[in-house]
PDB file of C-alpha atoms in Angstrom:
ATOM      1  CA  ASP A  11     -28.874  57.937  -2.838  1.00 54.00           C
ATOM      2  CA  THR A  12     -24.911  56.516  -3.535  1.00 74.00           C
ATOM      3  CA  GLY A  13     -24.759  53.485  -1.291  1.00 92.00           C
ATOM      4  CA  VAL A  14     -23.017  52.677   1.694  1.00 96.00           C
ATOM      5  CA  SER A  15     -20.032  55.134   2.151  1.00 96.00           C
ATOM      6  CA  GLN A  16     -16.877  54.506   4.224  1.00 97.00           C
ATOM      7  CA  ASP A  17     -14.175  56.857   4.859  1.00 97.00           C
ATOM      8  CA  PRO A  18     -11.645  56.498   4.511  1.00 97.00           C
ATOM      9  CA  ARG A  19     -10.390  54.277   2.008  1.00 96.00           C
ATOM     10  CA  HIS A  20      -7.025  53.282   3.033  1.00 97.00           C
ATOM     11  CA  LYS A  21      -5.577  53.757   6.653  1.00 98.00           C
ATOM     12  CA  ILE A  22      -1.865  53.262   7.617  1.00 98.00           C
ATOM     13  CA  THR A  23      -1.073  53.666  10.874  1.00 98.00           C
ATOM     14  CA  LYS A  24       1.934  52.377  13.685  1.00 98.00           C
ATOM     15  CA  ARG A  25       1.722  49.905  15.995  1.00 98.00           C
ATOM     16  CA  GLY A  26       0.127  51.039  18.879  1.00 97.00           C
ATOM     17  CA  GLN A  27      -1.855  53.986  17.635  1.00 98.00           C
ATOM     18  CA  ASN A  28      -5.806  54.221  17.764  1.00 98.00           C
ATOM     19  CA  VAL A  29      -7.590  54.083  14.193  1.00 98.00           C
ATOM     20  CA  THR A  30     -11.257  55.266  13.612  1.00 98.00           C
ATOM     21  CA  PHE A  31     -13.455  54.616  10.391  1.00 97.00           C
ATOM     22  CA  ARG A  32     -16.636  56.248   9.583  1.00 98.00           C
ATOM     23  CA  CYS A  33     -19.873  54.443   7.926  1.00 98.00           C
ATOM     24  CA  ASP A  34     -22.967  56.088   6.063  1.00 97.00           C
ATOM     25  CA  PRO A  35     -25.120  54.153   5.396  1.00 96.00           C
ATOM     26  CA  ILE A  36     -28.183  54.010   2.940  1.00 93.00           C
ATOM     27  CA  SER A  37     -30.231  56.475   4.480  1.00 90.00           C
ATOM     28  CA  GLU A  38     -33.550  54.624   4.706  1.00 87.00           C
ATOM     29  CA  HIS A  39     -31.824  51.914   6.335  1.00 90.00           C
ATOM     30  CA  ASN A  40     -31.778  51.178  10.140  1.00 91.00           C
ATOM     31  CA  ARG A  41     -29.867  48.504  10.399  1.00 92.00           C
ATOM     32  CA  LEU A  42     -25.869  48.821  10.346  1.00 94.00           C
ATOM     33  CA  TYR A  43     -23.378  46.212  10.207  1.00 95.00           C
ATOM     34  CA  TRP A  44     -19.538  45.667  10.743  1.00 96.00           C
ATOM     35  CA  TYR A  45     -17.658  43.120   9.095  1.00 96.00           C
ATOM     36  CA  ARG A  46     -13.723  42.475   8.897  1.00 96.00           C
ATOM     37  CA  GLN A  47     -12.106  40.683   6.297  1.00 96.00           C
ATOM     38  CA  THR A  48      -8.968  39.380   5.960  1.00 95.00           C
ATOM     39  CA  LEU A  49      -6.886  38.477   2.981  1.00 91.00           C
ATOM     40  CA  GLY A  50      -8.060  35.280   1.584  1.00 89.00           C
ATOM     41  CA  GLN A  51     -11.091  34.726   4.236  1.00 93.00           C
ATOM     42  CA  GLY A  52     -14.887  35.991   3.805  1.00 95.00           C
ATOM     43  CA  PRO A  53     -16.392  38.702   5.749  1.00 95.00           C
ATOM     44  CA  GLU A  54     -16.565  38.403   9.919  1.00 94.00           C
ATOM     45  CA  PHE A  55     -19.191  39.770  11.420  1.00 93.00           C
ATOM     46  CA  LEU A  56     -18.415  41.896  13.905  1.00 94.00           C
ATOM     47  CA  THR A  57     -21.537  43.777  15.830  1.00 94.00           C
ATOM     48  CA  TYR A  58     -24.907  45.806  14.641  1.00 92.00           C
ATOM     49  CA  PHE A  59     -27.165  48.729  15.155  1.00 93.00           C
ATOM     50  CA  GLN A  60     -30.558  48.951  15.089  1.00 91.00           C
ATOM     51  CA  ASN A  61     -30.913  53.042  15.260  1.00 90.00           C
ATOM     52  CA  GLU A  62     -28.405  53.843  17.925  1.00 90.00           C
ATOM     53  CA  ALA A  63     -29.220  51.124  19.820  1.00 89.00           C
ATOM     54  CA  GLN A  64     -26.159  48.333  19.633  1.00 88.00           C
ATOM     55  CA  LEU A  65     -27.750  45.040  19.669  1.00 88.00           C
ATOM     56  CA  GLU A  66     -24.727  42.611  19.199  1.00 81.00           C
ATOM     57  CA  LYS A  67     -21.188  43.485  20.342  1.00 78.00           C
ATOM     58  CA  SER A  68     -20.249  39.854  21.668  1.00 78.00           C
ATOM     59  CA  ARG A  69     -18.253  39.009  18.550  1.00 79.00           C
ATOM     60  CA  LEU A  70     -16.122  42.391  18.683  1.00 81.00           C
ATOM     61  CA  LEU A  71     -12.411  40.951  18.552  1.00 80.00           C
ATOM     62  CA  SER A  72     -11.604  42.135  21.733  1.00 88.00           C
ATOM     63  CA  ASP A  73     -12.235  44.780  24.054  1.00 91.00           C
ATOM     64  CA  ARG A  74      -9.960  47.242  22.005  1.00 95.00           C
ATOM     65  CA  PHE A  75     -12.725  47.542  19.764  1.00 95.00           C
ATOM     66  CA  SER A  76     -15.781  49.238  19.829  1.00 95.00           C
ATOM     67  CA  ALA A  77     -18.310  50.994  17.416  1.00 96.00           C
ATOM     68  CA  GLU A  78     -20.997  53.841  17.801  1.00 95.00           C
ATOM     69  CA  ARG A  79     -23.884  55.049  16.291  1.00 95.00           C
ATOM     70  CA  PRO A  80     -25.025  58.189  17.947  1.00 88.00           C
ATOM     71  CA  LYS A  81     -28.107  59.399  16.516  1.00 86.00           C
ATOM     72  CA  GLY A  82     -28.910  56.551  14.156  1.00 83.00           C
ATOM     73  CA  SER A  83     -27.452  57.787  11.319  1.00 90.00           C
ATOM     74  CA  PHE A  84     -23.684  57.276  10.893  1.00 96.00           C
ATOM     75  CA  SER A  85     -21.161  54.706  12.482  1.00 97.00           C
ATOM     76  CA  THR A  86     -17.919  54.716  14.107  1.00 97.00           C
ATOM     77  CA  LEU A  87     -15.558  52.062  14.413  1.00 97.00           C
ATOM     78  CA  GLU A  88     -12.590  52.173  16.666  1.00 97.00           C
ATOM     79  CA  ILE A  89      -9.635  50.237  17.287  1.00 97.00           C
ATOM     80  CA  GLN A  90      -7.274  50.915  20.090  1.00 97.00           C
ATOM     81  CA  ARG A  91      -3.480  50.332  20.696  1.00 97.00           C
ATOM     82  CA  THR A  92      -3.656  48.885  17.457  1.00 97.00           C
ATOM     83  CA  GLU A  93      -1.638  45.326  16.228  1.00 96.00           C
ATOM     84  CA  GLN A  94      -0.023  43.687  13.506  1.00 96.00           C
ATOM     85  CA  GLY A  95      -2.788  41.280  13.330  1.00 95.00           C
ATOM     86  CA  ASP A  96      -5.459  44.181  13.117  1.00 97.00           C
ATOM     87  CA  SER A  97      -4.400  44.635   9.494  1.00 97.00           C
ATOM     88  CA  ALA A  98      -7.814  43.752   7.225  1.00 97.00           C
ATOM     89  CA  MET A  99     -10.385  45.166   4.928  1.00 97.00           C
ATOM     90  CA  TYR A 100     -13.483  46.809   7.683  1.00 98.00           C
ATOM     91  CA  LEU A 101     -16.626  46.218   5.967  1.00 97.00           C
ATOM     92  CA  CYS A 102     -20.239  48.247   6.735  1.00 97.00           C
ATOM     93  CA  ALA A 103     -23.004  47.169   5.519  1.00 95.00           C
ATOM     94  CA  SER A 104     -26.430  48.417   6.212  1.00 94.00           C
ATOM     95  CA  GLY A 105     -30.495  46.760   5.900  1.00 90.00           C
ATOM     96  CA  THR A 106     -33.896  47.029   6.323  1.00 85.00           C
ATOM     97  CA  GLY A 107     -34.011  44.088   7.784  1.00 76.00           C
ATOM     98  CA  ASP A 108     -35.176  42.489   4.946  1.00 70.00           C
ATOM     99  CA  TRP A 109     -32.420  40.546   3.992  1.00 68.00           C
ATOM    100  CA  ASP A 110     -32.673  41.290   0.145  1.00 70.00           C
ATOM    101  CA  GLY A 111     -31.567  44.813   1.065  1.00 61.00           C
ATOM    102  CA  TYR A 112     -28.475  44.152   2.889  1.00 83.00           C
ATOM    103  CA  THR A 113     -25.847  46.551   1.185  1.00 92.00           C
ATOM    104  CA  PHE A 114     -22.017  46.623   1.919  1.00 95.00           C
ATOM    105  CA  GLY A 115     -19.662  49.784   1.702  1.00 96.00           C
ATOM    106  CA  SER A 116     -16.220  49.800   0.219  1.00 95.00           C
ATOM    107  CA  GLY A 117     -14.579  48.998   3.233  1.00 97.00           C
ATOM    108  CA  THR A 118     -11.538  50.653   4.962  1.00 97.00           C
ATOM    109  CA  ARG A 119      -8.376  48.916   4.398  1.00 97.00           C
ATOM    110  CA  LEU A 120      -6.433  49.288   7.195  1.00 98.00           C
ATOM    111  CA  THR A 121      -3.021  48.550   7.563  1.00 98.00           C
ATOM    112  CA  VAL A 122      -0.624  48.371  10.757  1.00 98.00           C
ATOM    113  CA  VAL A 123       3.176  49.207  10.563  1.00 97.00           C
TER     114      VAL A 123
ATOM    115  CA  GLN B   9     -14.940  26.922  13.944  1.00 49.00           C
ATOM    116  CA  GLN B  10     -15.936  27.364  10.369  1.00 56.00           C
ATOM    117  CA  GLN B  11     -19.624  26.530  10.264  1.00 89.00           C
ATOM    118  CA  VAL B  12     -20.007  27.157   6.440  1.00 94.00           C
ATOM    119  CA  LYS B  13     -17.309  25.179   4.318  1.00 96.00           C
ATOM    120  CA  GLN B  14     -16.888  26.427   0.735  1.00 97.00           C
ATOM    121  CA  SER B  15     -15.419  24.663  -2.347  1.00 96.00           C
ATOM    122  CA  PRO B  16     -13.751  24.574  -4.517  1.00 97.00           C
ATOM    123  CA  GLN B  17     -10.947  27.128  -3.541  1.00 97.00           C
ATOM    124  CA  SER B  18     -10.274  28.690  -7.178  1.00 97.00           C
ATOM    125  CA  LEU B  19     -12.276  27.824  -9.813  1.00 98.00           C
ATOM    126  CA  ILE B  20     -11.140  28.268 -13.680  1.00 98.00           C
ATOM    127  CA  VAL B  21     -14.335  27.778 -16.417  1.00 98.00           C
ATOM    128  CA  GLN B  22     -14.416  28.552 -19.949  1.00 98.00           C
ATOM    129  CA  LYS B  23     -16.759  31.368 -21.452  1.00 98.00           C
ATOM    130  CA  GLY B  24     -19.851  29.880 -21.913  1.00 98.00           C
ATOM    131  CA  GLY B  25     -19.581  27.100 -19.913  1.00 98.00           C
ATOM    132  CA  ILE B  26     -21.616  25.982 -16.212  1.00 98.00           C
ATOM    133  CA  SER B  27     -20.015  27.367 -12.870  1.00 98.00           C
ATOM    134  CA  ILE B  28     -20.868  25.443  -9.893  1.00 98.00           C
ATOM    135  CA  ILE B  29     -19.695  26.194  -6.327  1.00 98.00           C
ATOM    136  CA  ASN B  30     -20.834  24.568  -3.415  1.00 98.00           C
ATOM    137  CA  CYS B  31     -21.160  25.122   0.180  1.00 98.00           C
ATOM    138  CA  ALA B  32     -22.021  22.586   3.351  1.00 97.00           C
ATOM    139  CA  TYR B  33     -23.117  23.535   6.627  1.00 95.00           C
ATOM    140  CA  GLU B  34     -23.237  21.773   9.930  1.00 90.00           C
ATOM    141  CA  ASN B  35     -25.837  23.783  12.349  1.00 87.00           C
ATOM    142  CA  THR B  36     -29.401  23.134  11.562  1.00 86.00           C
ATOM    143  CA  ALA B  37     -30.328  26.520  12.896  1.00 88.00           C
ATOM    144  CA  PHE B  38     -29.541  28.233   9.927  1.00 89.00           C
ATOM    145  CA  ASP B  39     -32.678  29.577   8.195  1.00 88.00           C
ATOM    146  CA  TYR B  40     -30.754  31.761   5.750  1.00 91.00           C
ATOM    147  CA  PHE B  41     -28.331  31.257   2.585  1.00 94.00           C
ATOM    148  CA  PRO B  42     -27.361  33.941   0.439  1.00 94.00           C
ATOM    149  CA  TRP B  43     -24.580  34.334  -1.655  1.00 96.00           C
ATOM    150  CA  TYR B  44     -22.232  37.171  -2.813  1.00 96.00           C
ATOM    151  CA  GLN B  45     -20.116  38.460  -5.737  1.00 97.00           C
ATOM    152  CA  GLN B  46     -17.070  40.694  -4.686  1.00 97.00           C
ATOM    153  CA  PHE B  47     -14.827  42.309  -7.440  1.00 96.00           C
ATOM    154  CA  PRO B  48     -11.102  43.677  -6.186  1.00 92.00           C
ATOM    155  CA  GLY B  49     -11.767  46.450  -4.132  1.00 90.00           C
ATOM    156  CA  LYS B  50     -15.177  46.547  -3.722  1.00 92.00           C
ATOM    157  CA  GLY B  51     -17.180  45.031  -0.434  1.00 94.00           C
ATOM    158  CA  PRO B  52     -20.175  42.053  -1.178  1.00 95.00           C
ATOM    159  CA  ALA B  53     -22.996  42.836  -3.310  1.00 95.00           C
ATOM    160  CA  LEU B  54     -25.767  39.948  -3.135  1.00 93.00           C
ATOM    161  CA  LEU B  55     -26.582  37.957  -5.936  1.00 94.00           C
ATOM    162  CA  ILE B  56     -29.235  35.286  -4.610  1.00 94.00           C
ATOM    163  CA  ALA B  57     -30.674  33.760  -1.806  1.00 93.00           C
ATOM    164  CA  ILE B  58     -32.820  31.319  -0.477  1.00 93.00           C
ATOM    165  CA  ARG B  59     -34.470  29.968   2.384  1.00 90.00           C
ATOM    166  CA  PRO B  60     -34.303  26.671   3.676  1.00 88.00           C
ATOM    167  CA  ASP B  61     -38.281  25.355   2.653  1.00 90.00           C
ATOM    168  CA  VAL B  62     -37.279  25.915  -0.940  1.00 92.00           C
ATOM    169  CA  SER B  63     -35.289  23.809  -2.953  1.00 94.00           C
ATOM    170  CA  GLU B  64     -34.080  25.703  -5.921  1.00 96.00           C
ATOM    171  CA  LYS B  65     -34.460  29.239  -6.595  1.00 96.00           C
ATOM    172  CA  LYS B  66     -33.148  31.066 -10.099  1.00 97.00           C
ATOM    173  CA  GLU B  67     -32.602  34.560 -11.482  1.00 95.00           C
ATOM    174  CA  GLY B  68     -31.913  34.811 -14.790  1.00 96.00           C
ATOM    175  CA  ARG B  69     -28.017  33.062 -14.970  1.00 97.00           C
ATOM    176  CA  PHE B  70     -27.788  32.200 -11.394  1.00 97.00           C
ATOM    177  CA  THR B  71     -29.466  29.367  -9.712  1.00 97.00           C
ATOM    178  CA  ILE B  72     -29.110  28.008  -5.904  1.00 96.00           C
ATOM    179  CA  SER B  73     -30.079  24.820  -5.350  1.00 96.00           C
ATOM    180  CA  PHE B  74     -30.582  23.629  -1.663  1.00 95.00           C
ATOM    181  CA  ASN B  75     -30.152  19.851  -0.299  1.00 94.00           C
ATOM    182  CA  LYS B  76     -31.754  20.520   3.457  1.00 93.00           C
ATOM    183  CA  SER B  77     -31.324  16.601   4.294  1.00 93.00           C
ATOM    184  CA  ALA B  78     -27.301  16.562   3.099  1.00 94.00           C
ATOM    185  CA  LYS B  79     -26.820  20.450   4.453  1.00 94.00           C
ATOM    186  CA  GLN B  80     -25.371  21.718   1.371  1.00 96.00           C
ATOM    187  CA  PHE B  81     -26.076  24.178  -0.761  1.00 97.00           C
ATOM    188  CA  SER B  82     -24.845  25.431  -4.535  1.00 98.00           C
ATOM    189  CA  LEU B  83     -24.421  28.041  -7.118  1.00 98.00           C
ATOM    190  CA  HIS B  84     -24.669  27.637 -10.657  1.00 98.00           C
ATOM    191  CA  ILE B  85     -24.230  30.103 -12.895  1.00 98.00           C
ATOM    192  CA  MET B  86     -24.861  29.677 -16.643  1.00 98.00           C
ATOM    193  CA  ASP B  87     -23.580  30.728 -19.872  1.00 98.00           C
ATOM    194  CA  SER B  88     -20.250  32.172 -17.579  1.00 98.00           C
ATOM    195  CA  GLN B  89     -18.906  35.183 -18.856  1.00 98.00           C
ATOM    196  CA  PRO B  90     -15.636  36.973 -18.526  1.00 97.00           C
ATOM    197  CA  GLY B  91     -17.581  39.617 -16.353  1.00 97.00           C
ATOM    198  CA  ASP B  92     -18.314  36.989 -14.235  1.00 98.00           C
ATOM    199  CA  SER B  93     -14.703  36.469 -13.136  1.00 98.00           C
ATOM    200  CA  ALA B  94     -15.072  37.148  -9.033  1.00 98.00           C
ATOM    201  CA  THR B  95     -15.020  35.905  -6.008  1.00 98.00           C
ATOM    202  CA  TYR B  96     -17.495  33.975  -4.366  1.00 98.00           C
ATOM    203  CA  PHE B  97     -18.771  34.185  -1.123  1.00 97.00           C
ATOM    204  CA  CYS B  98     -21.595  31.597   0.342  1.00 97.00           C
ATOM    205  CA  ALA B  99     -23.134  32.516   3.695  1.00 95.00           C
ATOM    206  CA  ALA B 100     -25.334  31.408   6.132  1.00 93.00           C
ATOM    207  CA  ARG B 101     -27.612  33.406   8.950  1.00 90.00           C
ATOM    208  CA  PHE B 102     -29.012  31.719  12.344  1.00 83.00           C
ATOM    209  CA  LEU B 103     -32.463  31.879  13.024  1.00 77.00           C
ATOM    210  CA  GLY B 104     -32.884  35.016  15.491  1.00 73.00           C
ATOM    211  CA  ALA B 105     -29.621  36.455  14.683  1.00 75.00           C
ATOM    212  CA  ASP B 106     -28.456  38.930  12.508  1.00 76.00           C
ATOM    213  CA  GLY B 107     -24.933  38.593  11.384  1.00 87.00           C
ATOM    214  CA  LEU B 108     -24.048  36.480   8.634  1.00 91.00           C
ATOM    215  CA  THR B 109     -21.309  33.445   8.635  1.00 92.00           C
ATOM    216  CA  PHE B 110     -19.427  33.559   5.175  1.00 95.00           C
ATOM    217  CA  GLY B 111     -17.744  30.471   3.660  1.00 96.00           C
ATOM    218  CA  LYS B 112     -13.769  31.433   2.527  1.00 95.00           C
ATOM    219  CA  GLY B 113     -14.770  32.446  -0.675  1.00 97.00           C
ATOM    220  CA  THR B 114     -14.346  31.065  -4.024  1.00 98.00           C
ATOM    221  CA  HIS B 115     -11.933  32.913  -6.535  1.00 98.00           C
ATOM    222  CA  LEU B 116     -13.633  31.985 -10.035  1.00 98.00           C
ATOM    223  CA  ILE B 117     -11.875  33.057 -13.777  1.00 98.00           C
ATOM    224  CA  ILE B 118     -13.706  32.811 -16.657  1.00 98.00           C
ATOM    225  CA  GLN B 119     -11.579  32.499 -19.731  1.00 97.00           C
ATOM    226  CA  PRO B 120     -12.652  34.068 -22.783  1.00 91.00           C
TER     227      PRO B 120
END
C-alpha cells in the first residue's frame, strides 16, 4: 500500500482551459475527500464520496467544479474554464469513517496563467 | 467566516523547548478536534486528535489540551526537535458532517 496517490503533481494551464486531476485512495478506504489549499491557508473542504455516492457537494466553489468517483475506487476533480483564482493545491484524502484513519495525498499544485 | 482561529501565525522555539499552538472555535456543534502536521510539498498528516468529552490527550511528545467551556484547544510539543519544524493546523468537524474545518496554520521553526 503506497498511500493516497494524486496525479499530476503539478499542472500549469492557461486561463479558460479545463483541467482534471486524479486521486487513487488507499485500497480499503471507502471514503474519499477533496480539499483545496491556497498559499498560507489551511485546507478547505470541497466534497466527499462514500463509495461511488457523492454525499456532500454544496461546498464546491462554483458550478465550474465537479467531481466523480464512478466505480467507488479512484476519483477525478474537474475544473472547467479555469481562472487565475483557481491556482492552489488540490488535496485528496481517504478514510474509513474512523477519523484516525483519514490520510491525505501530496496534492496537485495547479497554476493558472 | 473563519470558524477555527489559530495562533500564533509563526513560532520559533529553541531545541528542547516546549512549542505551544492555540486554537479557538465558535460553534459548539463541533465534535472532533484533530491536529495535522504538514511539511513543504506534502499533504497534511494527522498528529493527534481529541473529542470534547476528554480534557487532555497525550501521545509521545505531543499533547492536546481541551477546554470545552472556553471553546479552546491547544497543541503542546515537548522537547521540541529540529525535525518538528513544519506547519501545524488545528481542525474541527461538525457533528454529523464529514469535512474538516481547518485553522490557518502555524509555521513552527525549531532552532538547533
